[in-house]
PDB file of C-alpha atoms and ligand atoms in Angstrom:
ATOM      1  CA  MET N  15      34.771 -20.681  10.402  1.00 63.00           C
ATOM      2  CA  SER N  16      30.400 -21.717  10.705  1.00 91.00           C
ATOM      3  CA  TYR N  17      27.094 -19.896  11.426  1.00 95.00           C
ATOM      4  CA  LEU N  18      26.834 -22.678  14.285  1.00 95.00           C
ATOM      5  CA  PRO N  19      27.733 -21.539  18.137  1.00 95.00           C
ATOM      6  CA  ALA N  20      31.463 -21.951  18.215  1.00 93.00           C
ATOM      7  CA  SER N  21      31.524 -23.373  21.932  1.00 93.00           C
ATOM      8  CA  ASP N  22      28.812 -22.775  25.120  1.00 91.00           C
ATOM      9  CA  SER N  23      30.818 -18.992  26.283  1.00 90.00           C
ATOM     10  CA  ASP N  24      29.626 -18.470  22.382  1.00 94.00           C
ATOM     11  CA  ARG N  25      26.244 -19.147  22.133  1.00 96.00           C
ATOM     12  CA  LEU N  26      24.526 -15.407  24.124  1.00 97.00           C
ATOM     13  CA  VAL N  27      22.967 -13.705  21.081  1.00 98.00           C
ATOM     14  CA  LEU N  28      21.004 -10.670  22.170  1.00 98.00           C
ATOM     15  CA  VAL N  29      18.157  -9.676  20.261  1.00 98.00           C
ATOM     16  CA  THR N  30      17.554  -6.215  20.046  1.00 98.00           C
ATOM     17  CA  GLU N  31      13.786  -5.336  19.776  1.00 98.00           C
ATOM     18  CA  VAL N  32      12.673  -2.062  17.378  1.00 97.00           C
ATOM     19  CA  GLY N  33       9.072  -2.672  16.311  1.00 97.00           C
ATOM     20  CA  THR N  34       8.130  -0.160  18.091  1.00 96.00           C
ATOM     21  CA  ARG N  35      10.047   2.484  16.995  1.00 96.00           C
ATOM     22  CA  ASP N  36      11.047   1.318  13.139  1.00 93.00           C
ATOM     23  CA  GLY N  37       7.745  -0.326  13.050  1.00 94.00           C
ATOM     24  CA  PHE N  38       5.575   2.164  13.891  1.00 94.00           C
ATOM     25  CA  GLN N  39       7.072   4.827  12.288  1.00 91.00           C
ATOM     26  CA  SER N  40       5.695   3.890   9.218  1.00 85.00           C
ATOM     27  CA  GLU N  41       2.213   3.272  10.347  1.00 88.00           C
ATOM     28  CA  PRO N  42       0.050   6.556   8.751  1.00 86.00           C
ATOM     29  CA  GLU N  43      -2.326   6.086  11.710  1.00 89.00           C
ATOM     30  CA  PHE N  44      -1.745   6.577  15.466  1.00 94.00           C
ATOM     31  CA  ILE N  45      -0.880   4.199  17.943  1.00 96.00           C
ATOM     32  CA  PRO N  46      -2.388   5.159  21.671  1.00 97.00           C
ATOM     33  CA  THR N  47       0.851   5.160  23.495  1.00 98.00           C
ATOM     34  CA  GLU N  48      -0.877   2.541  25.762  1.00 98.00           C
ATOM     35  CA  THR N  49      -0.687   0.278  23.066  1.00 97.00           C
ATOM     36  CA  LYS N  50       2.587   1.337  22.748  1.00 97.00           C
ATOM     37  CA  ALA N  51       3.495   0.302  25.431  1.00 98.00           C
ATOM     38  CA  GLN N  52       1.455  -2.494  25.802  1.00 98.00           C
ATOM     39  CA  VAL N  53       3.380  -4.296  22.834  1.00 98.00           C
ATOM     40  CA  ILE N  54       6.984  -3.778  24.943  1.00 98.00           C
ATOM     41  CA  ASN N  55       5.596  -4.831  27.622  1.00 98.00           C
ATOM     42  CA  ALA N  56       4.496  -8.163  27.030  1.00 98.00           C
ATOM     43  CA  LEU N  57       7.804  -8.010  24.726  1.00 98.00           C
ATOM     44  CA  ILE N  58       9.868  -7.740  28.270  1.00 98.00           C
ATOM     45  CA  GLY N  59       7.006 -10.381  29.754  1.00 98.00           C
ATOM     46  CA  ALA N  60       8.556 -13.042  27.216  1.00 98.00           C
ATOM     47  CA  GLY N  61      11.947 -12.427  27.848  1.00 98.00           C
ATOM     48  CA  VAL N  62      12.706  -9.583  25.422  1.00 98.00           C
ATOM     49  CA  ARG N  63      15.402  -7.934  27.455  1.00 98.00           C
ATOM     50  CA  SER N  64      17.041  -5.107  24.805  1.00 98.00           C
ATOM     51  CA  PHE N  65      14.977  -3.373  22.201  1.00 98.00           C
ATOM     52  CA  GLU N  66      14.608   0.611  20.129  1.00 98.00           C
ATOM     53  CA  ALA N  67      11.584   1.494  22.308  1.00 98.00           C
ATOM     54  CA  THR N  68      10.953   5.173  20.825  1.00 98.00           C
ATOM     55  CA  SER N  69      12.660   7.409  18.381  1.00 97.00           C
ATOM     56  CA  PHE N  70      13.056  11.661  20.371  1.00 97.00           C
ATOM     57  CA  VAL N  71      12.994  12.994  17.216  1.00 94.00           C
ATOM     58  CA  SER N  72      11.084  15.796  16.371  1.00 92.00           C
ATOM     59  CA  PRO N  73       6.872  15.404  16.808  1.00 91.00           C
ATOM     60  CA  ARG N  74       6.307  17.938  13.734  1.00 91.00           C
ATOM     61  CA  ALA N  75       8.669  15.010  11.965  1.00 88.00           C
ATOM     62  CA  VAL N  76       7.345  11.724  12.975  1.00 91.00           C
ATOM     63  CA  PRO N  77       3.973  12.058  14.538  1.00 94.00           C
ATOM     64  CA  GLN N  78       3.769   8.886  15.351  1.00 94.00           C
ATOM     65  CA  LEU N  79       6.850   8.796  17.905  1.00 95.00           C
ATOM     66  CA  ALA N  80       5.746  11.835  19.647  1.00 96.00           C
ATOM     67  CA  ASP N  81       4.572  10.324  22.769  1.00 97.00           C
ATOM     68  CA  ALA N  82       8.175   8.803  23.464  1.00 98.00           C
ATOM     69  CA  ALA N  83       8.120  10.503  26.859  1.00 98.00           C
ATOM     70  CA  GLN N  84       5.019   8.791  27.743  1.00 98.00           C
ATOM     71  CA  VAL N  85       5.689   5.549  25.724  1.00 98.00           C
ATOM     72  CA  MET N  86       8.378   4.723  28.249  1.00 98.00           C
ATOM     73  CA  ALA N  87       6.895   6.001  31.466  1.00 98.00           C
ATOM     74  CA  LEU N  88       4.536   3.417  30.756  1.00 98.00           C
ATOM     75  CA  ILE N  89       6.439   0.742  30.385  1.00 98.00           C
ATOM     76  CA  GLU N  90       7.289  -1.952  33.700  1.00 96.00           C
ATOM     77  CA  ARG N  91      11.356  -0.803  34.122  1.00 95.00           C
ATOM     78  CA  ARG N  92      12.699  -4.185  34.925  1.00 95.00           C
ATOM     79  CA  PRO N  93      16.814  -4.706  35.910  1.00 95.00           C
ATOM     80  CA  GLY N  94      18.369  -6.346  32.923  1.00 96.00           C
ATOM     81  CA  VAL N  95      16.124  -5.281  29.601  1.00 98.00           C
ATOM     82  CA  ARG N  96      18.005  -2.325  27.828  1.00 98.00           C
ATOM     83  CA  LEU N  97      15.909   0.349  26.712  1.00 98.00           C
ATOM     84  CA  THR N  98      17.336   2.680  24.151  1.00 98.00           C
ATOM     85  CA  GLY N  99      15.839   5.925  22.708  1.00 98.00           C
ATOM     86  CA  LEU N 100      16.672   6.672  19.337  1.00 97.00           C
ATOM     87  CA  VAL N 101      17.769  10.592  19.166  1.00 96.00           C
ATOM     88  CA  PRO N 102      19.173  12.638  16.029  1.00 93.00           C
ATOM     89  CA  ASN N 103      20.174  15.820  17.730  1.00 94.00           C
ATOM     90  CA  ALA N 104      20.717  17.366  20.991  1.00 96.00           C
ATOM     91  CA  ARG N 105      17.094  18.687  21.851  1.00 96.00           C
ATOM     92  CA  GLY N 106      16.499  14.698  21.150  1.00 97.00           C
ATOM     93  CA  ALA N 107      19.032  14.005  23.535  1.00 97.00           C
ATOM     94  CA  GLU N 108      17.882  16.054  26.783  1.00 98.00           C
ATOM     95  CA  ARG N 109      14.567  13.962  26.382  1.00 98.00           C
ATOM     96  CA  ALA N 110      15.549  11.267  25.850  1.00 98.00           C
ATOM     97  CA  ALA N 111      17.971  11.560  29.499  1.00 98.00           C
ATOM     98  CA  ALA N 112      14.709  13.208  31.155  1.00 98.00           C
ATOM     99  CA  ALA N 113      12.698   9.724  29.815  1.00 98.00           C
ATOM    100  CA  LYS N 114      15.623   7.609  31.603  1.00 98.00           C
ATOM    101  CA  VAL N 115      16.871   6.018  28.471  1.00 98.00           C
ATOM    102  CA  ASP N 116      19.296   2.512  29.709  1.00 98.00           C
ATOM    103  CA  MET N 117      21.418   3.851  25.527  1.00 98.00           C
ATOM    104  CA  MET N 118      20.947   6.363  23.718  1.00 98.00           C
ATOM    105  CA  ALA N 119      21.261   5.574  19.688  1.00 98.00           C
ATOM    106  CA  SER N 120      22.145   8.639  17.454  1.00 96.00           C
ATOM    107  CA  PHE N 121      21.473   7.765  13.903  1.00 94.00           C
ATOM    108  CA  VAL N 122      23.545   9.609  10.350  1.00 94.00           C
ATOM    109  CA  SER N 123      23.048   7.661   7.078  1.00 94.00           C
ATOM    110  CA  ALA N 124      25.664   6.848   5.103  1.00 94.00           C
ATOM    111  CA  SER N 125      25.104   7.834   1.991  1.00 92.00           C
ATOM    112  CA  GLU N 126      24.883  11.956   1.608  1.00 91.00           C
ATOM    113  CA  THR N 127      21.760  12.650  -0.447  1.00 91.00           C
ATOM    114  CA  HIS N 128      19.773   9.774   2.400  1.00 90.00           C
ATOM    115  CA  CYS N 129      20.717  11.721   5.383  1.00 89.00           C
ATOM    116  CA  ARG N 130      19.845  15.107   3.540  1.00 90.00           C
ATOM    117  CA  ALA N 131      17.139  13.245   3.254  1.00 86.00           C
ATOM    118  CA  ASN N 132      16.208  11.694   6.491  1.00 80.00           C
ATOM    119  CA  LEU N 133      17.497  14.010   8.562  1.00 78.00           C
ATOM    120  CA  ASN N 134      17.618  17.209   6.120  1.00 85.00           C
ATOM    121  CA  LYS N 135      21.411  17.943   6.213  1.00 89.00           C
ATOM    122  CA  SER N 136      24.459  16.801   4.976  1.00 92.00           C
ATOM    123  CA  LEU N 137      26.713  13.807   6.891  1.00 91.00           C
ATOM    124  CA  ASP N 138      28.992  16.658   8.202  1.00 93.00           C
ATOM    125  CA  ALA N 139      25.802  18.571  10.181  1.00 93.00           C
ATOM    126  CA  ALA N 140      25.288  15.217  11.137  1.00 92.00           C
ATOM    127  CA  LEU N 141      28.321  14.383  12.189  1.00 93.00           C
ATOM    128  CA  ALA N 142      28.548  18.024  13.994  1.00 93.00           C
ATOM    129  CA  ASP N 143      24.687  17.265  16.330  1.00 93.00           C
ATOM    130  CA  PHE N 144      26.555  13.136  17.111  1.00 95.00           C
ATOM    131  CA  SER N 145      28.901  15.279  18.919  1.00 95.00           C
ATOM    132  CA  GLU N 146      27.038  17.684  20.752  1.00 96.00           C
ATOM    133  CA  LEU N 147      24.648  15.048  21.614  1.00 96.00           C
ATOM    134  CA  ALA N 148      27.065  12.246  22.420  1.00 97.00           C
ATOM    135  CA  ALA N 149      28.142  15.645  25.175  1.00 97.00           C
ATOM    136  CA  ILE N 150      24.900  14.731  27.077  1.00 97.00           C
ATOM    137  CA  ALA N 151      24.881  11.303  26.852  1.00 97.00           C
ATOM    138  CA  ARG N 152      28.514  11.061  28.384  1.00 96.00           C
ATOM    139  CA  ARG N 153      26.809  13.799  30.956  1.00 97.00           C
ATOM    140  CA  PHE N 154      24.158  12.103  32.125  1.00 97.00           C
ATOM    141  CA  GLY N 155      26.517   8.534  32.258  1.00 97.00           C
ATOM    142  CA  ILE N 156      24.430   6.958  29.533  1.00 98.00           C
ATOM    143  CA  PRO N 157      26.098   4.480  27.238  1.00 97.00           C
ATOM    144  CA  LEU N 158      26.130   5.122  22.973  1.00 97.00           C
ATOM    145  CA  ARG N 159      25.264   3.948  20.362  1.00 97.00           C
ATOM    146  CA  GLY N 160      25.653   4.606  16.664  1.00 98.00           C
ATOM    147  CA  ALA N 161      23.607   3.201  14.495  1.00 97.00           C
ATOM    148  CA  VAL N 162      24.879   3.771  10.090  1.00 97.00           C
ATOM    149  CA  ALA N 163      22.042   3.870   8.072  1.00 95.00           C
ATOM    150  CA  THR N 164      21.641   2.606   4.504  1.00 95.00           C
ATOM    151  CA  ALA N 165      24.984   0.845   5.631  1.00 97.00           C
ATOM    152  CA  PHE N 166      24.970  -1.601   2.806  1.00 97.00           C
ATOM    153  CA  GLY N 167      23.483   0.654   0.115  1.00 95.00           C
ATOM    154  CA  CYS N 168      21.296   3.030  -0.558  1.00 92.00           C
ATOM    155  CA  PRO N 169      18.139   3.844  -3.346  1.00 89.00           C
ATOM    156  CA  PHE N 170      19.395   6.586  -4.406  1.00 91.00           C
ATOM    157  CA  GLU N 171      23.039   6.991  -4.198  1.00 91.00           C
ATOM    158  CA  GLY N 172      23.342   2.833  -4.954  1.00 94.00           C
ATOM    159  CA  GLU N 173      26.165   1.454  -3.002  1.00 95.00           C
ATOM    160  CA  VAL N 174      27.520   2.719  -0.790  1.00 95.00           C
ATOM    161  CA  SER N 175      31.435   4.042  -0.210  1.00 94.00           C
ATOM    162  CA  ILE N 176      32.676   2.145   2.803  1.00 96.00           C
ATOM    163  CA  ASP N 177      35.237   4.925   3.247  1.00 96.00           C
ATOM    164  CA  ASN N 178      31.700   6.790   5.099  1.00 95.00           C
ATOM    165  CA  VAL N 179      30.851   3.778   6.824  1.00 97.00           C
ATOM    166  CA  LEU N 180      34.215   4.227   8.421  1.00 98.00           C
ATOM    167  CA  LYS N 181      34.195   7.819   9.468  1.00 97.00           C
ATOM    168  CA  LEU N 182      30.830   7.560  10.771  1.00 97.00           C
ATOM    169  CA  VAL N 183      32.070   4.660  12.691  1.00 98.00           C
ATOM    170  CA  GLY N 184      35.098   6.268  13.643  1.00 98.00           C
ATOM    171  CA  ALA N 185      33.305   9.675  14.459  1.00 97.00           C
ATOM    172  CA  TYR N 186      30.917   7.329  16.502  1.00 97.00           C
ATOM    173  CA  LEU N 187      33.594   5.645  18.713  1.00 97.00           C
ATOM    174  CA  GLU N 188      35.394   8.923  19.167  1.00 96.00           C
ATOM    175  CA  GLY N 189      32.171   9.795  20.655  1.00 95.00           C
ATOM    176  CA  GLY N 190      31.857   7.338  23.267  1.00 95.00           C
ATOM    177  CA  ALA N 191      30.038   5.099  21.666  1.00 96.00           C
ATOM    178  CA  ARG N 192      31.263   1.279  22.264  1.00 94.00           C
ATOM    179  CA  HIS N 193      27.896  -0.307  20.052  1.00 97.00           C
ATOM    180  CA  ILE N 194      27.915  -0.091  16.013  1.00 98.00           C
ATOM    181  CA  SER N 195      25.157  -0.959  14.512  1.00 98.00           C
ATOM    182  CA  LEU N 196      24.168  -1.101  10.880  1.00 98.00           C
ATOM    183  CA  GLY N 197      21.175  -1.014   9.060  1.00 97.00           C
ATOM    184  CA  ASP N 198      20.586  -2.242   5.883  1.00 95.00           C
ATOM    185  CA  THR N 199      17.369   0.641   5.950  1.00 89.00           C
ATOM    186  CA  THR N 200      16.614  -0.458   2.490  1.00 86.00           C
ATOM    187  CA  GLY N 201      17.214  -3.860   2.713  1.00 91.00           C
ATOM    188  CA  MET N 202      19.751  -4.056   0.207  1.00 95.00           C
ATOM    189  CA  ALA N 203      22.264  -6.320   1.831  1.00 97.00           C
ATOM    190  CA  THR N 204      22.693  -9.191   0.867  1.00 98.00           C
ATOM    191  CA  PRO N 205      25.720 -11.748   2.268  1.00 98.00           C
ATOM    192  CA  PRO N 206      28.936 -10.644   0.191  1.00 98.00           C
ATOM    193  CA  VAL N 207      28.198  -6.507   1.396  1.00 98.00           C
ATOM    194  CA  VAL N 208      27.995  -7.640   4.970  1.00 98.00           C
ATOM    195  CA  THR N 209      30.812  -9.259   5.202  1.00 98.00           C
ATOM    196  CA  ARG N 210      32.857  -6.667   3.664  1.00 97.00           C
ATOM    197  CA  THR N 211      31.497  -4.252   5.253  1.00 98.00           C
ATOM    198  CA  VAL N 212      31.848  -6.008   8.832  1.00 98.00           C
ATOM    199  CA  GLU N 213      35.527  -7.052   7.719  1.00 98.00           C
ATOM    200  CA  ALA N 214      36.178  -3.570   6.546  1.00 98.00           C
ATOM    201  CA  ILE N 215      35.150  -1.955  10.270  1.00 98.00           C
ATOM    202  CA  ARG N 216      36.780  -4.300  12.386  1.00 98.00           C
ATOM    203  CA  SER N 217      40.044  -3.928  11.246  1.00 98.00           C
ATOM    204  CA  ARG N 218      40.262  -0.903  11.226  1.00 98.00           C
ATOM    205  CA  PHE N 219      37.777  -0.226  14.723  1.00 98.00           C
ATOM    206  CA  PRO N 220      38.830  -3.302  16.411  1.00 97.00           C
ATOM    207  CA  GLU N 221      37.394  -2.564  19.656  1.00 97.00           C
ATOM    208  CA  ALA N 222      34.117  -1.504  17.560  1.00 97.00           C
ATOM    209  CA  ILE N 223      30.632  -3.943  18.879  1.00 97.00           C
ATOM    210  CA  ILE N 224      28.590  -5.045  15.942  1.00 98.00           C
ATOM    211  CA  ALA N 225      25.097  -5.368  15.721  1.00 98.00           C
ATOM    212  CA  LEU N 226      23.293  -6.060  12.254  1.00 98.00           C
ATOM    213  CA  HIS N 227      19.990  -4.572  11.496  1.00 98.00           C
ATOM    214  CA  PHE N 228      18.418  -5.555   8.773  1.00 97.00           C
ATOM    215  CA  HIS N 229      15.064  -5.819   6.652  1.00 94.00           C
ATOM    216  CA  ASN N 230      13.398  -8.483   4.812  1.00 94.00           C
ATOM    217  CA  THR N 231      12.622  -6.514   1.435  1.00 91.00           C
ATOM    218  CA  ARG N 232      14.742  -8.574  -0.884  1.00 92.00           C
ATOM    219  CA  GLY N 233      13.643 -11.424   1.205  1.00 94.00           C
ATOM    220  CA  ILE N 234      16.578 -12.778   2.240  1.00 96.00           C
ATOM    221  CA  GLY N 235      16.769 -11.132   5.684  1.00 97.00           C
ATOM    222  CA  LEU N 236      17.420 -14.264   7.699  1.00 98.00           C
ATOM    223  CA  ALA N 237      20.229 -15.250   4.909  1.00 98.00           C
ATOM    224  CA  ASN N 238      22.365 -12.425   6.098  1.00 98.00           C
ATOM    225  CA  VAL N 239      21.514 -13.635   9.661  1.00 98.00           C
ATOM    226  CA  MET N 240      23.256 -16.850   9.564  1.00 98.00           C
ATOM    227  CA  ASN N 241      26.164 -15.206   7.100  1.00 98.00           C
ATOM    228  CA  GLY N 242      26.429 -12.040  10.341  1.00 98.00           C
ATOM    229  CA  LEU N 243      26.469 -15.022  13.188  1.00 98.00           C
ATOM    230  CA  ASP N 244      29.472 -16.864  10.697  1.00 97.00           C
ATOM    231  CA  LEU N 245      30.787 -13.604  10.988  1.00 97.00           C
ATOM    232  CA  GLY N 246      31.041 -13.533  14.973  1.00 97.00           C
ATOM    233  CA  VAL N 247      27.925 -11.287  15.009  1.00 98.00           C
ATOM    234  CA  ARG N 248      26.166 -11.698  18.216  1.00 98.00           C
ATOM    235  CA  GLU N 249      23.539  -8.858  18.194  1.00 98.00           C
ATOM    236  CA  PHE N 250      20.735  -8.259  15.405  1.00 98.00           C
ATOM    237  CA  GLU N 251      17.357  -6.171  15.227  1.00 98.00           C
ATOM    238  CA  SER N 252      14.171  -6.803  14.345  1.00 98.00           C
ATOM    239  CA  SER N 253      10.872  -6.206  15.015  1.00 97.00           C
ATOM    240  CA  ILE N 254       7.675  -8.083  16.213  1.00 98.00           C
ATOM    241  CA  GLY N 255       5.707  -9.450  12.966  1.00 96.00           C
ATOM    242  CA  GLY N 256       8.089  -8.750  11.136  1.00 95.00           C
ATOM    243  CA  LEU N 257       6.870  -4.680  11.342  1.00 93.00           C
ATOM    244  CA  GLY N 258       8.856  -1.820   9.628  1.00 80.00           C
ATOM    245  CA  GLY N 259       9.423   0.128   7.000  1.00 58.00           C
ATOM    246  CA  CYS N 260      11.042   3.530   6.199  1.00 52.00           C
ATOM    247  CA  PRO N 261       9.096   6.254   5.178  1.00 50.00           C
ATOM    248  CA  PHE N 262      12.185   8.167   3.778  1.00 54.00           C
ATOM    249  CA  ALA N 263      12.902   5.188   1.643  1.00 54.00           C
ATOM    250  CA  PRO N 264      11.167   4.075  -1.265  1.00 57.00           C
ATOM    251  CA  GLY N 265       9.638   0.518  -1.408  1.00 60.00           C
ATOM    252  CA  ALA N 266      11.231  -0.062   1.620  1.00 58.00           C
ATOM    253  CA  THR N 267       9.152  -2.740   3.665  1.00 78.00           C
ATOM    254  CA  GLY N 268       9.113  -4.407   7.517  1.00 90.00           C
ATOM    255  CA  ASN N 269      12.439  -5.586   8.831  1.00 95.00           C
ATOM    256  CA  ILE N 270      13.334  -9.306   9.148  1.00 97.00           C
ATOM    257  CA  CYS N 271      10.977 -10.725  12.130  1.00 97.00           C
ATOM    258  CA  THR N 272      11.806 -11.208  15.249  1.00 98.00           C
ATOM    259  CA  GLU N 273       9.680 -14.381  16.343  1.00 98.00           C
ATOM    260  CA  ASP N 274      11.168 -15.999  13.031  1.00 98.00           C
ATOM    261  CA  LEU N 275      14.491 -14.917  13.948  1.00 98.00           C
ATOM    262  CA  VAL N 276      14.269 -16.568  17.641  1.00 98.00           C
ATOM    263  CA  TYR N 277      13.350 -19.792  16.092  1.00 98.00           C
ATOM    264  CA  LEU N 278      16.216 -19.732  13.398  1.00 98.00           C
ATOM    265  CA  LEU N 279      18.688 -18.697  16.309  1.00 98.00           C
ATOM    266  CA  HIS N 280      17.256 -21.579  18.710  1.00 98.00           C
ATOM    267  CA  GLU N 281      17.617 -24.141  16.257  1.00 97.00           C
ATOM    268  CA  CYS N 282      21.092 -23.492  15.939  1.00 97.00           C
ATOM    269  CA  GLY N 283      21.658 -24.013  19.262  1.00 97.00           C
ATOM    270  CA  TYR N 284      22.222 -19.556  20.309  1.00 98.00           C
ATOM    271  CA  GLN N 285      19.891 -19.067  23.748  1.00 98.00           C
ATOM    272  CA  THR N 286      18.351 -14.957  24.062  1.00 98.00           C
ATOM    273  CA  GLY N 287      16.455 -15.683  26.737  1.00 98.00           C
ATOM    274  CA  ILE N 288      13.135 -15.758  25.447  1.00 98.00           C
ATOM    275  CA  ASP N 289      10.429 -17.739  25.114  1.00 98.00           C
ATOM    276  CA  LEU N 290       8.915 -18.372  21.216  1.00 98.00           C
ATOM    277  CA  ASP N 291       5.495 -19.272  21.862  1.00 97.00           C
ATOM    278  CA  ALA N 292       5.157 -16.241  24.573  1.00 98.00           C
ATOM    279  CA  LEU N 293       6.917 -14.653  22.160  1.00 98.00           C
ATOM    280  CA  ALA N 294       4.865 -15.510  19.165  1.00 98.00           C
ATOM    281  CA  ASP N 295       2.018 -15.076  21.077  1.00 98.00           C
ATOM    282  CA  VAL N 296       2.799 -11.684  21.148  1.00 98.00           C
ATOM    283  CA  ALA N 297       3.042 -11.238  17.814  1.00 98.00           C
ATOM    284  CA  ARG N 298      -0.611 -12.654  16.839  1.00 97.00           C
ATOM    285  CA  GLN N 299      -1.834 -10.222  19.367  1.00 97.00           C
ATOM    286  CA  VAL N 300       0.363  -6.870  17.438  1.00 96.00           C
ATOM    287  CA  GLN N 301      -0.984  -8.262  14.270  1.00 93.00           C
ATOM    288  CA  THR N 302      -4.743  -8.158  16.338  1.00 95.00           C
ATOM    289  CA  VAL N 303      -4.024  -4.923  17.052  1.00 93.00           C
ATOM    290  CA  MET N 304      -2.867  -3.284  13.421  1.00 90.00           C
ATOM    291  CA  GLY N 305      -5.574  -5.121  12.046  1.00 89.00           C
ATOM    292  CA  ARG N 306      -3.610  -6.740   9.157  1.00 87.00           C
ATOM    293  CA  ALA N 307      -1.693  -9.808   8.168  1.00 89.00           C
ATOM    294  CA  LEU N 308       1.415  -8.730   9.081  1.00 91.00           C
ATOM    295  CA  PRO N 309       4.532 -10.901   7.843  1.00 92.00           C
ATOM    296  CA  GLY N 310       6.229 -13.019  10.500  1.00 95.00           C
ATOM    297  CA  GLN N 311       5.901 -17.071   9.444  1.00 96.00           C
ATOM    298  CA  PHE N 312       6.722 -18.723  12.369  1.00 97.00           C
ATOM    299  CA  MET N 313       3.273 -17.407  14.626  1.00 96.00           C
ATOM    300  CA  ARG N 314       1.368 -19.290  11.566  1.00 94.00           C
ATOM    301  CA  ALA N 315       3.092 -22.565  10.820  1.00 93.00           C
ATOM    302  CA  GLY N 316       4.600 -23.247  14.326  1.00 94.00           C
ATOM    303  CA  PRO N 317       7.957 -25.108  15.175  1.00 93.00           C
ATOM    304  CA  ARG N 318       8.846 -27.779  13.083  1.00 93.00           C
ATOM    305  CA  LEU N 319       7.831 -30.394  15.116  1.00 92.00           C
ATOM    306  CA  LYS N 320       4.038 -29.354  16.319  1.00 87.00           C
ATOM    307  CA  LEU N 321       2.853 -32.654  15.079  1.00 88.00           C
ATOM    308  CA  SER N 322      -0.374 -32.566  12.821  1.00 83.00           C
ATOM    309  CA  SER N 323      -3.562 -35.028  12.620  1.00 84.00           C
ATOM    310  CA  LEU N 324      -2.985 -36.910   9.924  1.00 82.00           C
ATOM    311  CA  GLU N 325      -6.361 -36.703   8.966  1.00 78.00           C
ATOM    312  CA  SER N 326      -4.943 -32.607   8.116  1.00 73.00           C
ATOM    313  CA  VAL N 327      -1.901 -33.956   6.605  1.00 66.00           C
ATOM    314  CA  ARG N 328      -4.791 -35.983   3.729  1.00 66.00           C
ATOM    315  CA  ARG N 329      -6.254 -32.573   3.043  1.00 67.00           C
ATOM    316  CA  ALA N 330      -2.786 -30.578   2.696  1.00 65.00           C
ATOM    317  CA  VAL N 331      -1.245 -33.841   0.193  1.00 62.00           C
ATOM    318  CA  GLY N 332      -1.000 -31.877  -3.863  1.00 60.00           C
TER     319      GLY N 332
HETATM  320 ZN1   ZN X 425      15.690   0.384   9.706  1.00 69.78          ZN
END
């Protein structure tokens, strides 16, 4: 195995932008609805083709995302662009279907304690909600994605039971979700943990299409991506500028950064369909809108072969 593409047909990687959901969800100040849609529209302009655009959770639970339907309505829909809405239950699924999402993502924590903290219910109760919402997705003919939160560790329980992960994945597949996203909600993934989790899922459920969702909490988000590439995973979730966090997980910081991820993928010979310069422009605009420096690094340094003037190099020595 290698982190490099095995052949020409193996070069395509799907980058799913989650900044307007995972990133914005933890922002305390309400971000105007128009701004949320503008970020997505700008990213579509840069070639991003897949989004977890918003969440149809209870507006009382997450006021920041109470405008999910309005955001969806302001996005310039284009063929080939997939807008996913996160849905916690049947009510959310009805709202997501009315807002014409292209895909619904259900999420359940593999950790019982995190599940109760995040969804205020047991894992079994969350799975019962999933079967209800899956029935709604099927009724509307909307593809379904199953997200496993805290797939690689839980801040309250430590190691997460692989049996719980397999139970969730099995329920998702049975409910009609072919796409499974493994969420490193609190940044506890390491390459060995990811390898054993992905391999356990593949040996039991070879039909699952796995995406990886990393946070850069401990600085090894892109190392985990390299390992994911080595495992043959070809979809990753990230947020523009490295926005993000999880309001229900202590110390959780941002997602891996979309433009840093795309830079890495392109340097390794993968194709994402994304214009990296345009993407970095959007990241800088988002930084301006947020009014603070975001963790993304490519938007500051530029590509490796961007030449500097001799003057600036002299000043930089030492
Ligand atoms: Zn996340």
